[in-house]
mmCIF file of C-alpha atoms and ligand atoms in Angstrom:
data_model
loop_
_atom_site.group_PDB
_atom_site.id
_atom_site.type_symbol
_atom_site.label_atom_id
_atom_site.label_comp_id
_atom_site.label_asym_id
_atom_site.label_seq_id
_atom_site.Cartn_x
_atom_site.Cartn_y
_atom_site.Cartn_z
ATOM 1 C CA MET U 95 0.000 0.000 0.000
ATOM 2 C CA LYS U 96 1.306 3.398 -0.925
ATOM 3 C CA LYS U 97 1.560 5.699 2.075
ATOM 4 C CA LYS U 98 0.061 9.182 1.841
ATOM 5 C CA ASN U 99 1.697 12.066 3.656
ATOM 6 C CA LEU U 100 -0.377 14.707 5.459
ATOM 7 C CA GLY U 101 1.387 17.753 4.054
ATOM 8 C CA ILE U 102 3.884 20.231 5.452
ATOM 9 C CA HIS U 103 4.632 20.150 9.197
ATOM 10 C CA HIS U 104 7.122 23.036 9.279
ATOM 11 C CA ILE U 105 9.680 24.821 7.126
ATOM 12 C CA THR U 106 13.048 25.893 8.524
ATOM 13 C CA ALA U 107 15.197 28.658 7.073
ATOM 14 C CA ILE U 108 18.408 30.536 7.760
ATOM 15 C CA VAL U 109 18.104 34.269 8.312
ATOM 16 C CA GLY U 110 20.109 37.203 9.640
ATOM 17 C CA HIS U 111 19.444 39.349 12.725
ATOM 18 C CA PRO U 112 16.882 37.719 15.060
ATOM 19 C CA GLN U 113 15.169 41.016 15.915
ATOM 20 C CA GLU U 114 14.616 41.785 12.210
ATOM 21 C CA ASN U 115 13.234 38.272 11.865
ATOM 22 C CA ILE U 116 10.785 38.785 14.764
ATOM 23 C CA ASP U 117 9.813 42.273 13.581
ATOM 24 C CA PHE U 118 8.854 40.846 10.198
ATOM 25 C CA TYR U 119 7.115 37.569 11.018
ATOM 26 C CA ALA U 120 5.363 38.821 14.180
ATOM 27 C CA GLY U 121 5.237 42.582 13.586
ATOM 28 C CA VAL U 122 4.357 42.650 9.886
ATOM 29 C CA LEU U 123 2.880 39.220 9.113
ATOM 30 C CA GLY U 124 1.131 38.983 12.490
ATOM 31 C CA LEU U 125 2.208 35.406 13.254
ATOM 32 C CA ARG U 126 2.699 34.351 16.858
ATOM 33 C CA LEU U 127 6.227 33.740 18.130
ATOM 34 C CA ILE U 128 5.365 30.398 19.675
ATOM 35 C CA LYS U 129 8.787 29.217 20.749
ATOM 36 C CA LYS U 130 12.080 30.866 21.524
ATOM 37 C CA THR U 131 14.701 28.205 21.948
ATOM 38 C CA VAL U 132 18.232 27.486 20.725
ATOM 39 C CA ASN U 133 19.616 25.423 17.917
ATOM 40 C CA PHE U 134 19.880 22.011 19.629
ATOM 41 C CA ASP U 135 23.136 21.374 17.740
ATOM 42 C CA ASP U 136 24.588 24.850 18.462
ATOM 43 C CA PRO U 137 23.059 26.416 21.610
ATOM 44 C CA ASN U 138 24.670 29.811 21.022
ATOM 45 C CA THR U 139 22.164 30.640 18.282
ATOM 46 C CA TYR U 140 18.419 30.970 18.531
ATOM 47 C CA HIS U 141 15.841 28.721 17.008
ATOM 48 C CA LEU U 142 12.660 30.799 16.615
ATOM 49 C CA TYR U 143 9.251 29.357 15.726
ATOM 50 C CA PHE U 144 6.281 31.314 14.372
ATOM 51 C CA GLY U 145 2.813 29.970 13.649
ATOM 52 C CA ASP U 146 -0.875 30.242 14.454
ATOM 53 C CA GLU U 147 -1.968 30.692 18.066
ATOM 54 C CA VAL U 148 -0.578 27.297 19.117
ATOM 55 C CA GLY U 149 1.842 26.551 16.288
ATOM 56 C CA SER U 150 -0.381 23.830 14.796
ATOM 57 C CA PRO U 151 1.346 21.440 12.380
ATOM 58 C CA GLY U 152 1.197 23.072 8.959
ATOM 59 C CA THR U 153 1.578 26.603 10.315
ATOM 60 C CA ALA U 154 5.080 26.714 11.803
ATOM 61 C CA ILE U 155 7.960 28.446 10.092
ATOM 62 C CA THR U 156 11.191 28.209 12.043
ATOM 63 C CA PHE U 157 14.450 30.122 11.805
ATOM 64 C CA PHE U 158 18.100 29.866 12.647
ATOM 65 C CA PRO U 159 19.216 33.513 12.773
ATOM 66 C CA PHE U 160 22.956 33.663 12.069
ATOM 67 C CA ILE U 161 24.260 37.204 11.958
ATOM 68 C CA GLN U 162 27.720 36.115 10.861
ATOM 69 C CA SER U 163 26.650 33.661 8.188
ATOM 70 C CA ARG U 164 27.275 34.283 4.528
ATOM 71 C CA GLU U 165 24.392 35.068 2.232
ATOM 72 C CA GLY U 166 22.794 32.101 0.576
ATOM 73 C CA ARG U 167 21.682 31.701 -2.996
ATOM 74 C CA ILE U 168 18.349 30.078 -3.769
ATOM 75 C CA GLY U 169 18.873 27.168 -6.164
ATOM 76 C CA GLY U 170 18.507 23.461 -6.792
ATOM 77 C CA GLY U 171 17.866 21.299 -3.747
ATOM 78 C CA GLN U 172 15.949 24.018 -1.965
ATOM 79 C CA VAL U 173 12.494 25.387 -1.331
ATOM 80 C CA ALA U 174 12.385 28.454 -3.589
ATOM 81 C CA THR U 175 9.110 29.908 -2.329
ATOM 82 C CA THR U 176 6.970 29.322 0.729
ATOM 83 C CA SER U 177 3.290 30.070 0.347
ATOM 84 C CA TYR U 178 0.813 30.967 3.061
ATOM 85 C CA ILE U 179 -2.978 30.736 3.052
ATOM 86 C CA ILE U 180 -4.965 33.866 3.875
ATOM 87 C CA PRO U 181 -8.763 33.932 4.238
ATOM 88 C CA PRO U 182 -10.807 34.617 1.085
ATOM 89 C CA GLY U 183 -11.324 38.359 0.633
ATOM 90 C CA SER U 184 -8.251 39.402 2.623
ATOM 91 C CA MET U 185 -5.801 40.015 -0.217
ATOM 92 C CA GLU U 186 -6.550 43.745 -0.392
ATOM 93 C CA PHE U 187 -5.796 44.052 3.320
ATOM 94 C CA TRP U 188 -2.415 42.387 2.801
ATOM 95 C CA LYS U 189 -1.540 44.435 -0.263
ATOM 96 C CA SER U 190 -2.135 47.662 1.585
ATOM 97 C CA ARG U 191 -0.292 46.375 4.663
ATOM 98 C CA LEU U 192 2.776 45.468 2.592
ATOM 99 C CA TYR U 193 2.578 48.862 0.890
ATOM 100 C CA ASP U 194 2.386 50.630 4.264
ATOM 101 C CA PHE U 195 5.523 48.805 5.422
ATOM 102 C CA ASN U 196 7.352 49.659 2.179
ATOM 103 C CA ILE U 197 7.610 46.019 1.184
ATOM 104 C CA PRO U 198 7.609 45.667 -2.616
ATOM 105 C CA TYR U 199 5.335 42.923 -3.938
ATOM 106 C CA ILE U 200 4.045 41.545 -7.191
ATOM 107 C CA VAL U 201 0.647 40.058 -7.931
ATOM 108 C CA ASN U 202 0.626 37.019 -10.168
ATOM 109 C CA GLU U 203 -1.458 33.965 -10.967
ATOM 110 C CA ARG U 204 -0.719 30.235 -11.033
ATOM 111 C CA PHE U 205 -3.162 27.353 -11.502
ATOM 112 C CA GLY U 206 -6.006 29.886 -11.581
ATOM 113 C CA GLU U 207 -5.138 31.376 -8.192
ATOM 114 C CA LYS U 208 -3.984 34.949 -7.669
ATOM 115 C CA TYR U 209 -1.152 35.420 -5.215
ATOM 116 C CA VAL U 210 0.954 38.208 -3.750
ATOM 117 C CA GLN U 211 4.702 37.550 -3.710
ATOM 118 C CA PHE U 212 7.347 39.403 -1.711
ATOM 119 C CA GLN U 213 10.568 38.832 0.232
ATOM 120 C CA ASP U 214 11.268 38.835 3.929
ATOM 121 C CA PRO U 215 14.087 41.164 5.116
ATOM 122 C CA HIS U 216 16.702 38.438 4.545
ATOM 123 C CA GLY U 217 15.676 37.380 1.049
ATOM 124 C CA LEU U 218 13.254 34.488 1.571
ATOM 125 C CA GLU U 219 10.521 34.396 -1.062
ATOM 126 C CA LEU U 220 6.989 34.322 0.330
ATOM 127 C CA LYS U 221 3.529 34.185 -1.201
ATOM 128 C CA LEU U 222 0.057 34.807 0.127
ATOM 129 C CA VAL U 223 -2.838 33.021 -1.538
ATOM 130 C CA GLU U 224 -6.538 33.125 -0.659
ATOM 131 C CA ARG U 225 -8.031 29.705 0.095
ATOM 132 C CA GLU U 226 -10.999 28.358 2.045
ATOM 133 C CA GLU U 227 -9.031 25.526 3.574
ATOM 134 C CA GLY U 228 -7.511 25.696 7.030
ATOM 135 C CA LYS U 229 -9.071 27.053 10.187
ATOM 136 C CA ASN U 230 -8.782 30.734 11.008
ATOM 137 C CA ASN U 231 -5.762 31.729 13.032
ATOM 138 C CA LYS U 232 -7.018 33.051 16.380
ATOM 139 C CA TRP U 233 -3.867 35.040 17.071
ATOM 140 C CA GLU U 234 -4.456 38.772 16.688
ATOM 141 C CA PHE U 235 -1.520 41.137 16.811
ATOM 142 C CA ALA U 236 -0.509 44.584 15.608
ATOM 143 C CA GLY U 237 -3.627 45.191 13.515
ATOM 144 C CA VAL U 238 -3.821 41.709 11.989
ATOM 145 C CA THR U 239 -7.212 40.392 13.087
ATOM 146 C CA SER U 240 -8.387 36.794 12.901
ATOM 147 C CA ASP U 241 -10.546 37.422 9.807
ATOM 148 C CA VAL U 242 -7.443 38.324 7.736
ATOM 149 C CA ALA U 243 -4.671 36.497 9.626
ATOM 150 C CA ILE U 244 -2.399 34.010 7.879
ATOM 151 C CA LYS U 245 -3.890 30.555 8.492
ATOM 152 C CA GLY U 246 -0.778 28.479 7.789
ATOM 153 C CA PHE U 247 1.132 27.072 4.871
ATOM 154 C CA GLY U 248 -0.422 26.755 1.464
ATOM 155 C CA GLY U 249 2.585 24.924 0.133
ATOM 156 C CA ALA U 250 6.085 25.270 -1.212
ATOM 157 C CA THR U 251 7.822 25.450 -4.566
ATOM 158 C CA LEU U 252 10.808 23.116 -4.811
ATOM 159 C CA LEU U 253 13.825 23.399 -7.071
ATOM 160 C CA SER U 254 15.699 20.242 -7.895
ATOM 161 C CA VAL U 255 18.972 19.336 -9.554
ATOM 162 C CA LEU U 256 17.290 16.108 -10.752
ATOM 163 C CA PRO U 257 13.592 16.930 -11.145
ATOM 164 C CA ASP U 258 12.656 13.463 -12.486
ATOM 165 C CA LYS U 259 13.958 11.901 -9.284
ATOM 166 C CA THR U 260 12.126 14.456 -7.155
ATOM 167 C CA VAL U 261 8.895 13.745 -9.074
ATOM 168 C CA GLN U 262 9.373 10.059 -8.321
ATOM 169 C CA LEU U 263 9.873 10.766 -4.627
ATOM 170 C CA LEU U 264 6.816 13.001 -4.368
ATOM 171 C CA GLU U 265 4.497 10.796 -6.385
ATOM 172 C CA GLU U 266 5.610 7.249 -5.816
ATOM 173 C CA ILE U 267 7.021 7.405 -2.314
ATOM 174 C CA LEU U 268 5.540 10.348 -0.402
ATOM 175 C CA GLY U 269 2.105 9.719 -1.931
ATOM 176 C CA PHE U 270 1.363 13.133 -3.433
ATOM 177 C CA ASP U 271 -1.146 13.250 -6.297
ATOM 178 C CA ARG U 272 -0.151 15.119 -9.438
ATOM 179 C CA ILE U 273 -3.009 17.577 -9.983
ATOM 180 C CA GLY U 274 -1.755 19.811 -12.782
ATOM 181 C CA GLN U 275 1.034 21.300 -14.836
ATOM 182 C CA GLU U 276 1.488 24.900 -15.952
ATOM 183 C CA LEU U 277 4.555 25.725 -18.052
ATOM 184 C CA ASP U 278 7.445 24.064 -16.225
ATOM 185 C CA ILE U 279 5.702 23.704 -12.867
ATOM 186 C CA ILE U 280 4.019 20.464 -11.789
ATOM 187 C CA ARG U 281 1.562 20.771 -8.914
ATOM 188 C CA PHE U 282 1.232 17.967 -6.380
ATOM 189 C CA LYS U 283 -1.311 17.682 -3.585
ATOM 190 C CA SER U 284 -1.525 15.577 -0.443
ATOM 191 C CA PRO U 285 -4.727 14.786 1.472
ATOM 192 C CA GLY U 286 -3.678 17.002 4.408
ATOM 193 C CA PRO U 287 -6.006 19.840 5.440
ATOM 194 C CA ILE U 288 -3.387 22.620 5.022
ATOM 195 C CA GLY U 289 0.161 22.929 3.671
ATOM 196 C CA ASN U 290 -0.763 20.280 1.157
ATOM 197 C CA ILE U 291 0.595 21.652 -2.142
ATOM 198 C CA ILE U 292 4.068 21.103 -3.547
ATOM 199 C CA ASP U 293 4.952 22.815 -6.807
ATOM 200 C CA LEU U 294 8.032 21.439 -8.529
ATOM 201 C CA LYS U 295 9.957 23.110 -11.320
ATOM 202 C CA THR U 296 10.629 20.513 -14.006
ATOM 203 C CA THR U 297 13.664 22.360 -15.366
ATOM 204 C CA PRO U 298 16.788 21.227 -13.504
ATOM 205 C CA VAL U 299 18.366 23.998 -11.439
ATOM 206 C CA SER U 300 22.004 23.907 -10.337
ATOM 207 C CA PHE U 301 22.680 23.670 -6.605
ATOM 208 C CA GLY U 302 21.903 26.697 -4.499
ATOM 209 C CA ARG U 303 24.110 27.772 -1.641
ATOM 210 C CA MET U 304 22.947 27.423 1.940
ATOM 211 C CA GLY U 305 23.126 30.683 3.892
ATOM 212 C CA ILE U 306 21.089 33.702 4.959
ATOM 213 C CA GLY U 307 17.850 33.922 2.994
ATOM 214 C CA THR U 308 17.530 30.243 2.091
ATOM 215 C CA VAL U 309 15.386 27.382 3.345
ATOM 216 C CA HIS U 310 17.323 24.698 5.198
ATOM 217 C CA HIS U 311 14.715 21.934 5.094
ATOM 218 C CA ILE U 312 11.052 21.145 4.692
ATOM 219 C CA ALA U 313 9.289 18.862 7.157
ATOM 220 C CA LEU U 314 6.246 16.726 6.412
ATOM 221 C CA ARG U 315 3.798 15.462 9.007
ATOM 222 C CA ALA U 316 3.609 12.085 10.696
ATOM 223 C CA LYS U 317 0.538 11.423 12.864
ATOM 224 C CA ASP U 318 2.518 9.896 15.728
ATOM 225 C CA ASP U 319 5.648 7.883 16.586
ATOM 226 C CA GLU U 320 4.271 4.753 14.965
ATOM 227 C CA ASP U 321 3.458 6.535 11.708
ATOM 228 C CA MET U 322 6.965 8.037 11.672
ATOM 229 C CA MET U 323 8.542 4.643 12.221
ATOM 230 C CA GLU U 324 6.529 3.348 9.257
ATOM 231 C CA TRP U 325 7.829 6.228 7.138
ATOM 232 C CA LYS U 326 11.388 5.478 8.228
ATOM 233 C CA ASN U 327 11.113 1.808 7.278
ATOM 234 C CA TYR U 328 9.288 2.616 4.068
ATOM 235 C CA LEU U 329 11.903 5.173 2.932
ATOM 236 C CA GLU U 330 14.756 2.827 3.843
ATOM 237 C CA ASP U 331 13.091 0.052 1.814
ATOM 238 C CA LYS U 332 13.073 2.454 -1.136
ATOM 239 C CA GLY U 333 16.807 3.002 -0.741
ATOM 240 C CA TYR U 334 16.872 6.335 1.085
ATOM 241 C CA ASN U 335 19.427 6.976 3.765
ATOM 242 C CA VAL U 336 17.309 8.061 6.748
ATOM 243 C CA SER U 337 18.700 9.551 9.975
ATOM 244 C CA PRO U 338 18.022 7.980 13.362
ATOM 245 C CA ILE U 339 14.971 9.356 15.182
ATOM 246 C CA ARG U 340 15.836 12.661 16.870
ATOM 247 C CA ASN U 341 13.926 14.081 19.794
ATOM 248 C CA ARG U 342 13.235 17.755 19.032
ATOM 249 C CA LYS U 343 11.231 18.137 22.272
ATOM 250 C CA TYR U 344 8.151 19.557 20.511
ATOM 251 C CA PHE U 345 8.115 16.697 17.993
ATOM 252 C CA LYS U 346 10.255 13.756 16.958
ATOM 253 C CA SER U 347 12.012 13.795 13.617
ATOM 254 C CA ILE U 348 13.793 11.844 10.939
ATOM 255 C CA TYR U 349 15.717 13.405 8.058
ATOM 256 C CA PHE U 350 16.691 12.294 4.573
ATOM 257 C CA ARG U 351 18.089 14.021 1.497
ATOM 258 C CA GLU U 352 16.424 13.241 -1.803
ATOM 259 C CA HIS U 353 18.299 12.736 -5.074
ATOM 260 C CA GLY U 354 17.355 16.213 -6.315
ATOM 261 C CA GLY U 355 19.140 17.770 -3.327
ATOM 262 C CA ASN U 356 16.262 18.734 -1.030
ATOM 263 C CA LEU U 357 16.599 17.938 2.668
ATOM 264 C CA PHE U 358 13.324 16.498 3.948
ATOM 265 C CA GLU U 359 12.292 15.876 7.515
ATOM 266 C CA ILE U 360 9.314 13.912 8.762
ATOM 267 C CA ALA U 361 8.076 15.210 12.114
ATOM 268 C CA THR U 362 5.361 13.999 14.465
ATOM 269 C CA ASP U 363 2.319 16.193 15.143
ATOM 270 C CA GLY U 364 2.803 15.869 18.900
ATOM 271 C CA PRO U 365 3.604 16.615 21.614
ATOM 272 C CA GLY U 366 3.510 20.239 20.397
ATOM 273 C CA PHE U 367 4.641 23.577 21.755
ATOM 274 C CA ALA U 368 2.537 23.608 24.923
ATOM 275 C CA ILE U 369 4.764 20.905 26.427
ATOM 276 C CA ASP U 370 6.959 23.421 28.268
ATOM 277 C CA GLU U 371 4.949 26.681 28.327
ATOM 278 C CA LYS U 372 1.302 27.494 29.037
ATOM 279 C CA PHE U 373 -0.787 28.833 26.146
ATOM 280 C CA GLU U 374 -0.557 32.426 27.429
ATOM 281 C CA GLU U 375 3.203 32.176 27.833
ATOM 282 C CA LEU U 376 4.127 30.592 24.482
ATOM 283 C CA GLY U 377 7.242 32.186 23.020
ATOM 284 C CA LYS U 378 7.934 34.397 26.020
ATOM 285 C CA GLY U 379 10.694 32.549 27.844
ATOM 286 C CA LEU U 380 13.934 31.128 26.511
ATOM 287 C CA MET U 381 13.226 27.390 26.481
ATOM 288 C CA LEU U 382 16.311 25.186 26.643
ATOM 289 C CA PRO U 383 16.413 21.440 26.148
ATOM 290 C CA PRO U 384 17.427 19.599 29.361
ATOM 291 C CA GLN U 385 20.998 18.971 28.178
ATOM 292 C CA TYR U 386 21.692 22.739 28.147
ATOM 293 C CA GLU U 387 19.742 23.833 31.227
ATOM 294 C CA ASP U 388 22.857 23.907 33.451
ATOM 295 C CA ARG U 389 24.565 26.249 30.956
ATOM 296 C CA ARG U 390 21.605 28.665 30.860
ATOM 297 C CA GLN U 391 23.460 31.740 32.191
ATOM 298 C CA GLU U 392 26.320 31.386 29.747
ATOM 299 C CA ILE U 393 23.946 30.734 26.817
ATOM 300 C CA GLU U 394 21.674 33.675 27.679
ATOM 301 C CA LYS U 395 24.674 35.991 27.819
ATOM 302 C CA LYS U 396 25.733 35.067 24.285
ATOM 303 C CA LEU U 397 22.269 35.475 22.709
ATOM 304 C CA ILE U 398 21.162 38.859 21.385
ATOM 305 C CA PRO U 399 18.215 40.131 23.454
ATOM 306 C CA VAL U 400 15.048 40.191 21.335
ATOM 307 C CA GLU U 401 11.396 41.137 21.869
ATOM 308 C CA VAL U 402 8.069 40.838 20.097
ATOM 309 C CA LYS U 403 6.808 44.355 19.459
ATOM 310 C CA GLU U 404 4.454 46.297 17.254
ATOM 311 C CA ILE U 405 6.216 47.944 14.339
ATOM 312 C CA LEU U 406 5.323 51.446 13.220
ATOM 313 C CA ASP U 407 4.671 51.461 9.497
HETATM 314 ZN ZN1 ZN Q 269 12.861 20.789 11.103
#
């Protein structure tokens, strides 16, 4: 039986200054900073998570802000564009909001859907598209009310150095359905309720360079530990080299790199972000995994102080 994935769990990117990152994703886009922690492999840098009011799977974008890192170049083996769903009728609100914040945007159409495309302050390409699917985001901040708030991911556009191999992965292994093609973009859809579209460019693109302004990996959802274990065995049977299961505290994860260069993760829906902070407190404290708790003072001293604040446009 072919397994079907449930769509995007989270997307993780590399950016520059953490305050600029927070000012944009919380202050301009109105997402909730749901977790402020550190890179579990390098505790001297933040790992920041933004999503809907609880960071539901399919809404969370996460960042490693590296001030010293070199600039990246978007290319093969990377997510080129991340798209977000906004409620039907809210596009005019977003266009005028982007205008007010001096953020240049273009309006375009793909597969019969209009979208607004723009960049975050560090060069990541983002899109907003109106769709019915997904529940309204209850988080209201800085003039972004629930009726216009970003609901979560719509999908992602992937670039591949070997698009035929990436097609095979998406269709034959990850269980996406091919639902259309427009010029050199194939659209795939999974049965998930949100974050369920992957667009793939069929023209091969040479490798990008990881760095500021590029996506590091894209994570798909597993229902629970058992489902993830099934994915691990299934991918290994198909010849993929899959990492051991890693405990990321808010979910468990496995990673594998596909032949077209993209780094995929499969992450469990639970336990979620409320495991170490109450709903009201999400994103407020610096949450460290247990192995770093005894180094808290030293770690806090090295991190740049940041805050969630309203931005004047
Ligand atoms: Zn991840």
